[in-house]
Short mmCIF file of C-alpha atoms and ligand atoms in Angstrom, two decimals:
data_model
loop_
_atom_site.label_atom_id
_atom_site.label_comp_id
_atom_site.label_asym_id
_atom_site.label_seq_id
_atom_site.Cartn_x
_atom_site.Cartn_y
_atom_site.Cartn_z
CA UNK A 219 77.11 -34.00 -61.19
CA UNK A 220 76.04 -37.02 -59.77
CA UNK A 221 72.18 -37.38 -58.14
CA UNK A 222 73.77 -37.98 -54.59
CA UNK A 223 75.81 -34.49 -54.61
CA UNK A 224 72.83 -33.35 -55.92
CA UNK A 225 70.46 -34.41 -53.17
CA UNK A 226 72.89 -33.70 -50.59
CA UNK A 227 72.91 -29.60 -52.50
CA UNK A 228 69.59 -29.42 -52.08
CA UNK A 229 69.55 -30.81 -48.40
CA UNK A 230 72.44 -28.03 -48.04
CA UNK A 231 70.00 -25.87 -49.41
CA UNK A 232 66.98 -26.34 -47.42
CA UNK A 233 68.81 -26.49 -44.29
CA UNK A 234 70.18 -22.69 -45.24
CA UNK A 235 66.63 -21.62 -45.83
CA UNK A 236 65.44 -22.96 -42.63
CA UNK A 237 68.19 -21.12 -40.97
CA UNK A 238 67.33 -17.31 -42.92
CA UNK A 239 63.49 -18.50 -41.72
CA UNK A 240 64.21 -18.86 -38.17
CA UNK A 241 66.65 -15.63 -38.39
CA UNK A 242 63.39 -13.69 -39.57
CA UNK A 243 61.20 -15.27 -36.93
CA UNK A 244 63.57 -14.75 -34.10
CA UNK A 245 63.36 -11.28 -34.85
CA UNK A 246 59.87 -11.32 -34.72
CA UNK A 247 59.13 -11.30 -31.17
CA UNK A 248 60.81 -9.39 -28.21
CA UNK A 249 58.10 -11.84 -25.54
CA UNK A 250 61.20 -13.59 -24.26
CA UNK A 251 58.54 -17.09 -23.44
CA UNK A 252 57.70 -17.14 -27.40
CA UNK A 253 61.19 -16.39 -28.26
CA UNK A 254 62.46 -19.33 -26.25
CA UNK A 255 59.54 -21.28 -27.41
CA UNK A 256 60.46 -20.69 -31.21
CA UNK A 257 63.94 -21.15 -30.72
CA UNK A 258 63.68 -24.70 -29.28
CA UNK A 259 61.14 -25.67 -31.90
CA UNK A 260 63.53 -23.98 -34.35
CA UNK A 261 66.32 -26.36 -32.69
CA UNK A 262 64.38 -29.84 -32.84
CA UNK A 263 63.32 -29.36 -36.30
CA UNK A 264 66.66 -28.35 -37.76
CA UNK A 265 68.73 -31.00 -35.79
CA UNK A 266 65.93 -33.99 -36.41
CA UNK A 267 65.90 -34.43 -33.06
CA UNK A 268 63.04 -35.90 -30.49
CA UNK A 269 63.36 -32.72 -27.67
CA UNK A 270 65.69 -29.97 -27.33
CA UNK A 271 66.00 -27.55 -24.56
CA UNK A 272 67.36 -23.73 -23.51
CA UNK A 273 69.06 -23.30 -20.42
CA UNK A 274 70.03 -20.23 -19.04
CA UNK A 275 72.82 -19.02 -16.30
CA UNK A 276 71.30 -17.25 -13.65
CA UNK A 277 73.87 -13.97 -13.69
CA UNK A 278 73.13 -13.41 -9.65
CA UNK A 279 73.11 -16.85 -8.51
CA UNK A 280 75.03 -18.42 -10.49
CA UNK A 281 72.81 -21.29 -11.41
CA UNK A 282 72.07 -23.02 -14.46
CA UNK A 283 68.40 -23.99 -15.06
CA UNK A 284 66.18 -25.60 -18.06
CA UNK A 285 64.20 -22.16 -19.34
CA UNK A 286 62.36 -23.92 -21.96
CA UNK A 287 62.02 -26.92 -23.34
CA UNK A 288 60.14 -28.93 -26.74
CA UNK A 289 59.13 -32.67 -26.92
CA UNK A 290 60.13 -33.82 -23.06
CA UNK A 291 57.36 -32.43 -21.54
CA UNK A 292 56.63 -29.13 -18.95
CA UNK A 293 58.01 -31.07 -15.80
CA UNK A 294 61.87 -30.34 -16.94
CA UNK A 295 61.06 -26.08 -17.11
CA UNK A 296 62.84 -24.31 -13.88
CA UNK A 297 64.71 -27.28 -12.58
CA UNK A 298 68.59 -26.52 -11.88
CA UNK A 299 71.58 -28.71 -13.36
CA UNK A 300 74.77 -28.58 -11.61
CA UNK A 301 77.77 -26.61 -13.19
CA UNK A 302 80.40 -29.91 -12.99
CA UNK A 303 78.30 -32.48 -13.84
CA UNK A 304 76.01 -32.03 -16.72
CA UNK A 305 76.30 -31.69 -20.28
CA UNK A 306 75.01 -27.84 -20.27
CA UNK A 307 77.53 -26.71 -17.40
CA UNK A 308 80.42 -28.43 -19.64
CA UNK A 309 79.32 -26.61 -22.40
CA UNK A 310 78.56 -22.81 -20.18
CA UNK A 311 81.93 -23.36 -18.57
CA UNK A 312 84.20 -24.37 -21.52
CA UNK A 313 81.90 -22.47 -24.59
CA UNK A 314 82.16 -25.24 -26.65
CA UNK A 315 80.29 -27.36 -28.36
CA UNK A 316 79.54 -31.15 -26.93
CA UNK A 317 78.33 -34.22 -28.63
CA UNK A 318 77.26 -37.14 -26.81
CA UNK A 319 76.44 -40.01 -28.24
CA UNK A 320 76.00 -42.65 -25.54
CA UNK A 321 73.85 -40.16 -22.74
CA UNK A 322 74.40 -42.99 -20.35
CA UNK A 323 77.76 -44.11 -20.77
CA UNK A 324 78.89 -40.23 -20.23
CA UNK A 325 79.66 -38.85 -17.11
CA UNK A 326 78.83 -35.25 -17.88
CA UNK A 327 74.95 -36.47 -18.78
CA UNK A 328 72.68 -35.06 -15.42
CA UNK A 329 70.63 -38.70 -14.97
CA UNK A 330 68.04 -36.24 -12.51
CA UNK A 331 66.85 -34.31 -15.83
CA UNK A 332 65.52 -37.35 -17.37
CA UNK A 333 64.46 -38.33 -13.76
CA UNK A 334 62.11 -34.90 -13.07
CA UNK A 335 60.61 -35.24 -16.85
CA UNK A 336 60.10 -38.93 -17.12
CA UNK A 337 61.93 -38.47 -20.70
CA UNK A 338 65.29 -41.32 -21.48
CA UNK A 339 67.84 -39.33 -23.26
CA UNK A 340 69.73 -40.92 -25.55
CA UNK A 341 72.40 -38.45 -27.32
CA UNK A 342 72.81 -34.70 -26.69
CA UNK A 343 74.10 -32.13 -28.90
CA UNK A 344 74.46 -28.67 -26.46
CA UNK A 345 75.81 -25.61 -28.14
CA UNK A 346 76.47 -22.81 -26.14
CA UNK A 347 74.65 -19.57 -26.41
CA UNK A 348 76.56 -16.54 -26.35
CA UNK A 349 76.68 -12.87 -26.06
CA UNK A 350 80.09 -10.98 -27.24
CA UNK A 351 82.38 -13.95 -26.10
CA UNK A 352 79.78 -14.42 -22.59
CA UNK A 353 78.29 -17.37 -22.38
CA UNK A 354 74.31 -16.90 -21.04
CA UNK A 355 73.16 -20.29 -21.54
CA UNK A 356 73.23 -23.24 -23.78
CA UNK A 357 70.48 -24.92 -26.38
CA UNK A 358 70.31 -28.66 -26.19
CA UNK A 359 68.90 -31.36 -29.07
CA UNK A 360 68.24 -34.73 -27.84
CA UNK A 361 68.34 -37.95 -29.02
CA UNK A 362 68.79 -37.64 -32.94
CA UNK A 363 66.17 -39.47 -34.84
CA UNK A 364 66.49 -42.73 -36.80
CA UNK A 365 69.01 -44.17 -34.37
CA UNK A 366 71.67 -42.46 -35.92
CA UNK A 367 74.25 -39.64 -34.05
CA UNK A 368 75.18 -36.11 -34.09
CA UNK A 369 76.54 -34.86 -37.19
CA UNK A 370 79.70 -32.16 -37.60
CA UNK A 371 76.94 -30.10 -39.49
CA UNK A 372 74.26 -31.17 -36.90
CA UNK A 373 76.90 -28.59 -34.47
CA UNK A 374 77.29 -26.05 -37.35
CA UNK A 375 73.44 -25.66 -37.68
CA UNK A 376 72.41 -25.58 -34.30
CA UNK A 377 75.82 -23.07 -33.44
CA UNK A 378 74.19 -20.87 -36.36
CA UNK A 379 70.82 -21.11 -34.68
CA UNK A 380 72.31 -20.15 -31.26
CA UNK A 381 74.50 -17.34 -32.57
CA UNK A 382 70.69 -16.07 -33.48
CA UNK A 383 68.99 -17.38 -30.22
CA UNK A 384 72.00 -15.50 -28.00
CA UNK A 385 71.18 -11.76 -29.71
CA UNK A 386 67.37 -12.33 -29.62
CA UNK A 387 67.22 -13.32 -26.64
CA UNK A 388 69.32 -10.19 -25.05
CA UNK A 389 67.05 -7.45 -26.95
CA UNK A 390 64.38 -9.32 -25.83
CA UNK A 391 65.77 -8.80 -21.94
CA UNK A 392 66.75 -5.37 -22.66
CA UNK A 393 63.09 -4.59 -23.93
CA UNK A 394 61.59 -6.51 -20.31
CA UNK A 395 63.58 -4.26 -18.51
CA UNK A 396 63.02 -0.95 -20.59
CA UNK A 397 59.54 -2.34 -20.06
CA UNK A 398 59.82 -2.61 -16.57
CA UNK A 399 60.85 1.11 -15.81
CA UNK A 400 57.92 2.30 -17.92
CA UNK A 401 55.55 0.43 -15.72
CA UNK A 402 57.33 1.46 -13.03
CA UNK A 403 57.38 5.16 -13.67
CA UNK A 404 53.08 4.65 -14.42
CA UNK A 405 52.88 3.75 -11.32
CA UNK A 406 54.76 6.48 -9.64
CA UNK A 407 52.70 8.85 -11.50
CA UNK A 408 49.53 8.16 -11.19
CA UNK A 409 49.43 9.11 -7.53
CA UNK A 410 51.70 11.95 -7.69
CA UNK A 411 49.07 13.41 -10.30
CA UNK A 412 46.61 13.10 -7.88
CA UNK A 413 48.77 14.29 -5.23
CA UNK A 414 49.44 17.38 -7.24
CA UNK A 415 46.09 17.75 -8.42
CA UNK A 416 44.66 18.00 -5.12
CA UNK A 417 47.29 20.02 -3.45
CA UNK A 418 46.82 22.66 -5.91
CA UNK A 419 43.01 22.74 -4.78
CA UNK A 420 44.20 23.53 -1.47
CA UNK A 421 45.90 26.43 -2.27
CA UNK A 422 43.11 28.32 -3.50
CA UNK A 423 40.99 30.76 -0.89
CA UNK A 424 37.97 30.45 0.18
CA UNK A 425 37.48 26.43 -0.02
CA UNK A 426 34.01 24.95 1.84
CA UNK A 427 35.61 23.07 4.96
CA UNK A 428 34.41 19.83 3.02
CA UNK A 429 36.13 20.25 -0.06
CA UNK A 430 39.32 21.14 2.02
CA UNK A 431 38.67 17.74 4.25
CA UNK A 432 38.16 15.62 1.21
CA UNK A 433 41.48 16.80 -1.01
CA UNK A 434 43.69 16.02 2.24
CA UNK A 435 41.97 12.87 2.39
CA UNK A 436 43.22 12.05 -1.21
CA UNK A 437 46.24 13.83 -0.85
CA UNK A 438 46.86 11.19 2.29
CA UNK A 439 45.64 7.84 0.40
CA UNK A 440 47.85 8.48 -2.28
CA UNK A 441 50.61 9.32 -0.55
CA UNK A 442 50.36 6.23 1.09
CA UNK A 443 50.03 4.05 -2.37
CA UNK A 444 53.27 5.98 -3.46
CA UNK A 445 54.57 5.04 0.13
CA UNK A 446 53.80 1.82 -0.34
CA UNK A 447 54.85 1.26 -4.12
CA UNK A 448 58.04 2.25 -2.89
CA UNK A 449 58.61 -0.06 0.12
CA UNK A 450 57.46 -3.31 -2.38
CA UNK A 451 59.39 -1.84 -5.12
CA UNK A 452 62.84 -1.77 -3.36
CA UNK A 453 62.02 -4.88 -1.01
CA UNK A 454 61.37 -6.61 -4.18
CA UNK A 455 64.93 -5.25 -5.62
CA UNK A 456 66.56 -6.41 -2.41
CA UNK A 457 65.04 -9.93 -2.68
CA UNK A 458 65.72 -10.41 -6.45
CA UNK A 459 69.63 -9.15 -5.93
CA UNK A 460 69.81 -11.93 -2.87
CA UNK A 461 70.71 -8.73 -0.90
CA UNK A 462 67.58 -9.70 1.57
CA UNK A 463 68.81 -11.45 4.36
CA UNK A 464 66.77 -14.22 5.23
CA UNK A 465 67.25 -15.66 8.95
CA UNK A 466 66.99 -19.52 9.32
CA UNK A 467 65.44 -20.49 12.83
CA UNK A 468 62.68 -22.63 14.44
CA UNK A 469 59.28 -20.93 13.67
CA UNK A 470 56.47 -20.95 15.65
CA UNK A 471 53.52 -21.53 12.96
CA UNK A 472 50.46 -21.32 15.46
CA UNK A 473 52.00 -18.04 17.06
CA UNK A 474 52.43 -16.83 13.82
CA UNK A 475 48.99 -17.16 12.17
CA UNK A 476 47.81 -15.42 15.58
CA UNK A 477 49.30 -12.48 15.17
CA UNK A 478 48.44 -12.24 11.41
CA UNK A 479 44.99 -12.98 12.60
CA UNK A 480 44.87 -10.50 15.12
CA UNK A 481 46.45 -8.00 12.83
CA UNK A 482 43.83 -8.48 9.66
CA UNK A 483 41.18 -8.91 12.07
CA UNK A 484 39.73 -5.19 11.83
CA UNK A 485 40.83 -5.09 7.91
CA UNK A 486 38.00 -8.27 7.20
CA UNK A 487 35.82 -6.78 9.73
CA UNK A 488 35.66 -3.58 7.84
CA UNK A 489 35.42 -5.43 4.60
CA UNK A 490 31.76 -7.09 6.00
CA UNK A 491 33.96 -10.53 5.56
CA UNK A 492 34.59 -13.80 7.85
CA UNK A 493 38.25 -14.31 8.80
CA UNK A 494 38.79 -17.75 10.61
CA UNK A 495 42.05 -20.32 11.17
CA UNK A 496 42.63 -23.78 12.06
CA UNK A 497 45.65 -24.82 12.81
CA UNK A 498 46.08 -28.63 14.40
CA UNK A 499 48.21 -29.66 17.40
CA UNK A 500 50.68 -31.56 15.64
CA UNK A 501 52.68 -29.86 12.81
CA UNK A 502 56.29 -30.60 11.41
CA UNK A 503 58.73 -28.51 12.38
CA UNK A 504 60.34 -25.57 9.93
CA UNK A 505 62.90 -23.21 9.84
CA UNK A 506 63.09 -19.78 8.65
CA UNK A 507 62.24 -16.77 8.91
CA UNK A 508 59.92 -15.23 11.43
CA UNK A 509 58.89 -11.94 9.80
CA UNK A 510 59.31 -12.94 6.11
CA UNK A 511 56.97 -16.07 6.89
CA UNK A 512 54.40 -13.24 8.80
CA UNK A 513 55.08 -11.01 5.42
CA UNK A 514 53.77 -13.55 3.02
CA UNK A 515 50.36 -14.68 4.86
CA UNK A 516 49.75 -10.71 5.48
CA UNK A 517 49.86 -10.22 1.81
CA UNK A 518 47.99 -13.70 0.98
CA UNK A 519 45.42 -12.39 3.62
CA UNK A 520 45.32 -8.80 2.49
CA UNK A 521 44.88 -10.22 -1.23
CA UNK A 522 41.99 -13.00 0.56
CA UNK A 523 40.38 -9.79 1.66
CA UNK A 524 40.98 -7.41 -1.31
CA UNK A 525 39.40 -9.67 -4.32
CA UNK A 526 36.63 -11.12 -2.15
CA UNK A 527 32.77 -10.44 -2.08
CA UNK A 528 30.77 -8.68 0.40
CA UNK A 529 29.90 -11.26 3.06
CA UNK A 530 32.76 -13.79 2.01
CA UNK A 531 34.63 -15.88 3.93
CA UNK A 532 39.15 -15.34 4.18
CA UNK A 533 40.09 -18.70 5.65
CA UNK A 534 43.79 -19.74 6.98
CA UNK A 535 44.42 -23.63 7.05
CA UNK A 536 47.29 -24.91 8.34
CA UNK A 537 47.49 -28.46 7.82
CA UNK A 538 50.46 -31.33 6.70
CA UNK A 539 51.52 -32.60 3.36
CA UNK A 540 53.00 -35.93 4.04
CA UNK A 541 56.21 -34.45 6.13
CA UNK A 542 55.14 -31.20 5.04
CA UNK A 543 54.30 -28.26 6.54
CA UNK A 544 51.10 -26.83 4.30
CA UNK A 545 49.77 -23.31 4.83
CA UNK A 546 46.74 -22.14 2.59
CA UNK A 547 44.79 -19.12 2.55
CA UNK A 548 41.75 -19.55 1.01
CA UNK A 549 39.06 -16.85 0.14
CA UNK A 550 35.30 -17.16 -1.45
CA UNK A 551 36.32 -14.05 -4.06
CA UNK A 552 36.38 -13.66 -7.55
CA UNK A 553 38.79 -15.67 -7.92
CA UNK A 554 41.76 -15.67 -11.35
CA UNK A 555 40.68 -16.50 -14.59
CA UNK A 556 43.23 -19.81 -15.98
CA UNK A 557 44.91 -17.94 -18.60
CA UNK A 558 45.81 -15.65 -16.11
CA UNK A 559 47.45 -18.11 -13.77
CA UNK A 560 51.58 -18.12 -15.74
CA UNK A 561 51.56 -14.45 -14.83
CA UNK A 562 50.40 -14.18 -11.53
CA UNK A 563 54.11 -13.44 -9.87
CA UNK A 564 55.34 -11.63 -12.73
CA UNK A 565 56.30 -8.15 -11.20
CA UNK A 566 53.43 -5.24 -11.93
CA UNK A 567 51.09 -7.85 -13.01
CA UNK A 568 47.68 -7.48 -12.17
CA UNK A 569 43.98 -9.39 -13.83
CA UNK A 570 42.71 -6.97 -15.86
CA UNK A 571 39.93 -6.05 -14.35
CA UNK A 572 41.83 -5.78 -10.48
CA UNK A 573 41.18 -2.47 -10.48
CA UNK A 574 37.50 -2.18 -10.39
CA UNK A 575 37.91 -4.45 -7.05
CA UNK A 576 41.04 -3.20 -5.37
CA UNK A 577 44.07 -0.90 -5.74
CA UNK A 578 47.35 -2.84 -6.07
CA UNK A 579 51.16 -2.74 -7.03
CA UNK A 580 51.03 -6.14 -8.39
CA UNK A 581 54.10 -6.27 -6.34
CA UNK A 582 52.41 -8.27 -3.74
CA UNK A 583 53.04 -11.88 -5.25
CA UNK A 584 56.15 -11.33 -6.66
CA UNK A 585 57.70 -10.88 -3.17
CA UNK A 586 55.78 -13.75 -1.85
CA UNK A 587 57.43 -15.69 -4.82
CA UNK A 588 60.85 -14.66 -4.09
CA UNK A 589 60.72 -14.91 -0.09
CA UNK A 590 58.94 -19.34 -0.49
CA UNK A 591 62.14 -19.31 -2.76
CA UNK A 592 64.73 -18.41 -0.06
CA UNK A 593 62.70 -21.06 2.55
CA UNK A 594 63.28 -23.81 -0.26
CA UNK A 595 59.07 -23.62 -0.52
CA UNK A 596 56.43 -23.90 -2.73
CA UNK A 597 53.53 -22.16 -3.67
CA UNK A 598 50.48 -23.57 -5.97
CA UNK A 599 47.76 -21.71 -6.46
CA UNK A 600 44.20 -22.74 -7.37
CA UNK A 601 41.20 -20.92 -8.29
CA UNK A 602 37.67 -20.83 -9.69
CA UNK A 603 35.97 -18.21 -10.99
CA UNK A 604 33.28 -16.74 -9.20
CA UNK A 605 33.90 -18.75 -6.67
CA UNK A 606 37.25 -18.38 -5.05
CA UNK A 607 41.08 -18.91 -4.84
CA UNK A 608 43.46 -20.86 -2.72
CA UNK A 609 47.06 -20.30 -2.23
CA UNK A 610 48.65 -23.26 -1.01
CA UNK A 611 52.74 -22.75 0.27
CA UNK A 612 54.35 -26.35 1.26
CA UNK A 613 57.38 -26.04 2.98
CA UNK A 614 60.00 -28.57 3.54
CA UNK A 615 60.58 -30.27 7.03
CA UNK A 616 63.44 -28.41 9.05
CA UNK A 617 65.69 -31.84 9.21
CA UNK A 618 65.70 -31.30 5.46
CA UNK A 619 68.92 -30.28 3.57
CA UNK A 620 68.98 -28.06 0.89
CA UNK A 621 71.62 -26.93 -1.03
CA UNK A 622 69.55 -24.55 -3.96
CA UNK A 623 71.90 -24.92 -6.69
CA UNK A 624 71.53 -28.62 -6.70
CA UNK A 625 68.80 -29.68 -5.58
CA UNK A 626 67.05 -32.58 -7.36
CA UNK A 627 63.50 -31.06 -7.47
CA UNK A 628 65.24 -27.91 -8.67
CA UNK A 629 63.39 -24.95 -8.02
CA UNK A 630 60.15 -24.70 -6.54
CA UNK A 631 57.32 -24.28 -8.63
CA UNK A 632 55.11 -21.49 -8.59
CA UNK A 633 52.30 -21.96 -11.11
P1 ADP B 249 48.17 -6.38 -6.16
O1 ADP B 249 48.91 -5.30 -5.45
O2 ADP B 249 47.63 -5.94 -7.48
O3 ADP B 249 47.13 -7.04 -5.32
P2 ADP B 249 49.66 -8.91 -6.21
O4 ADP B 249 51.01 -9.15 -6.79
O5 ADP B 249 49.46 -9.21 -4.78
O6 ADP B 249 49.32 -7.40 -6.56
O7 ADP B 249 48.61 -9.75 -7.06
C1 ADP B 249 48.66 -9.70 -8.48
C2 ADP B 249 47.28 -9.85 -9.07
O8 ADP B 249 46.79 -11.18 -8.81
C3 ADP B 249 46.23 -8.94 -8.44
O9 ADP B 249 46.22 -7.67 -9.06
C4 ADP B 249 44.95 -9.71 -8.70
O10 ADP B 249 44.54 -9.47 -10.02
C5 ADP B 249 45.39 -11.18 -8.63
N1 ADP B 249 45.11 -11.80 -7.32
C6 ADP B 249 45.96 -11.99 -6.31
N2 ADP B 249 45.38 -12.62 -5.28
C7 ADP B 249 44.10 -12.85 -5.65
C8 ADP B 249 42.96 -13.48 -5.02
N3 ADP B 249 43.05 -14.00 -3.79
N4 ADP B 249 41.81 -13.54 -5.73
C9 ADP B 249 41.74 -13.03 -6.98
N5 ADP B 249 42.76 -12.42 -7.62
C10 ADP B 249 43.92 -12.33 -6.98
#
């Protein structure tokens, strides 16, 4: 045997072992962020490639966005690529393979990726990922190194690795969801214990009038976090399903932070804490809605008020953002630690040590999430511990048009 059929064995070789390694690795990990994390890692290294993405088809909306991404940077992560003119959405619509070799010669390459992550793509190689014949998604490698394009066994590696990437990443959902009914039924049950607990204590004779005052007391707060657990929990449902409707009209921002003013009023009072507004003459105008716009700042507020100190300060700034409409709620509290910033609007999450300070759903700030996302708005939040937190929501001018799925920003971030 010659040495090149040799070399190019033992190439054949290596590249088969890398594949059984990222098989075993991929199985590792049911965290869908790692698993998306290792797969596109897994796909630049195999493919030689500078960057390589995962983007996944949202099954409600419809869209198709960059999940994760390796080598071209953070900024690409949530933005949205239309179906009929990128690379990905020729690849999730036909479920084939793609290979382009001259990124900017081809019609199907999205120019706005490259745009939103300051990255110049070159060649693409998108495989699509898939799930018993349904496409979810695709994985992308960019821009093959040493000049040099896409190979026929460039597409059978990364099609291997995708076949892989497709099943891990739907046990991975399954397990988030499985996950999410156990936290779910935790936090049905933890008041109905204490509901049940107490009732009991009713029902024997002879209870001091205190004791009897004090279990209906319980009884009542708990029935109201159950209450309350329930209204987020199917609000948040109807919101994620796009089943909320959410009205588009003129909104009246200084009436608006009145009435949430007048309503948390007593709630900071009773808290020994400051509650104050400023909101200038001149604002730009926005559209939406009325009571979903009232619904976020309550629970920004209530939040302002819930993690604060005694004797701090809740403050509601309205200001502008160059054409921008910019809303912040800022409070003098304990504020988030850094590492827990990524999962602030993850549903049920809540800091560790919330609890000591406040009872909570962690509900709250995934249904602020999901009602900025419906106004086309943004939320950034920004904190110091010890010291305090500020949510800041920027909302886009009313003249604005926005079509979601293809909007050039893409999504809003929330971060
Ligand atoms: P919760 O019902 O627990 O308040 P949210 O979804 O509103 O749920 O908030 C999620 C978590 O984020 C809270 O449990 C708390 O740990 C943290 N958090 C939210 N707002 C603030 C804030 N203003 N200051 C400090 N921590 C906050």
């Amino acid at each position: 045997m010659s040495d090149p059929d040799l070399i190019e064995i033992q190439n054949r070789l290596q590249r088969l072992e890398a594949l059984l390694e990222s098989g075993r690795v991929l199985n590792s990990t049911l965290d869908l962020p790692t698993l998306l994390d290792l797969i596109v890692n897994s796909a630049r290294e195999m493919t030689d490639s500078e960057a390589s993405s995962i983007l996944l088809l949202d099954s409600k909306s419809g869209e198709l966005y960059f999940e994760a991404a390796s080598g071209s940077g953070e900024a690409i992560k949530r933005v949205v690529v239309p179906l009929d003119s990128s690379a990905a959405g020729w690849v999730c619509r036909s479920g084939e393979p793609l290979i382009i070799d001259n990124a900017n010669q081809d019609t199907r390459f999205y120019r706005e990726a490259d745009a939103q992550s300051l990255f110049t793509t070159r060649s693409i190689l998108a495989v699509p990922l898939k799930v018993q014949d349904k496409v979810i998604g695709c994985v992308e490698a960019v821009n093959k190194k040493g000049g040099v394009a896409f190979s026929a066994e460039d597409v059978e590696i990364l099609s291997t690795l995708a076949g892989q990437a497709a099943v891990a990443i739907q046990n991975a959902r399954l397990f988030e969801q499985s996950d999410q009914i156990a936290e779910m039924v935790h936090e049905l049950r933890t008041p109905l214990t204490g509901i049940v607990a107490y009732s009991e204590l009713l029902l024997r004779p002879n209870l001091k009038p205190e004791i009897v005052t004090q279990s209906a007391a319980t009884i009542h707060t708990e029935a109201r976090r159950l209450a309350q657990f329930i209204n987020d929990f199917l609000d948040l449902a109807r919101l994620e399903s796009g089943r909320a409707r959410i009205t588009r009209a003129p909104v009246d921002v200084p009436r608006l932070v009145d009435e949430v003013v007048q309503l948390m009023l007593p709630q900071t009072a009773k808290s020994g804490l400051r509650l104050t507004a400023s909101v200038p003459g001149e604002l730009p105008a926005i559209k939406g809605d009325s009571e979903r716009l009232k619904q976020i700042m309550i629970n920004l507020v209530s939040n302002a008020i819930k993690y604060n100190r005694k004797g701090g300060q809740v403050t509601i700034s309205v200001g502008v953002a160059g054409d921008r409409l910019r809303v912040q709620i800022i409070d003098t509290g304990k504020g988030i630690p850094a590492e827990a910033l990524p999962n602030l609007f993850k549903k049920f999450y809540r800091v560790p040590d919330s609890e000591g300070w406040a009872q909570g759903t962690g509900l709250g700030l995934s249904i602020v999430k999901h009602i900025l996302l419906r106004h086309d708005a943004h939320l950034v939040v920004e904190s110091e511990l010890g010291q305090g937190s500020t949510f800041r929501c920027v909302f886009p001018p009313a003249r604005a048009v926005y079509s979601t799925s293809a909007t050039a920003a893409g999504k809003p971030r929330m971060s």
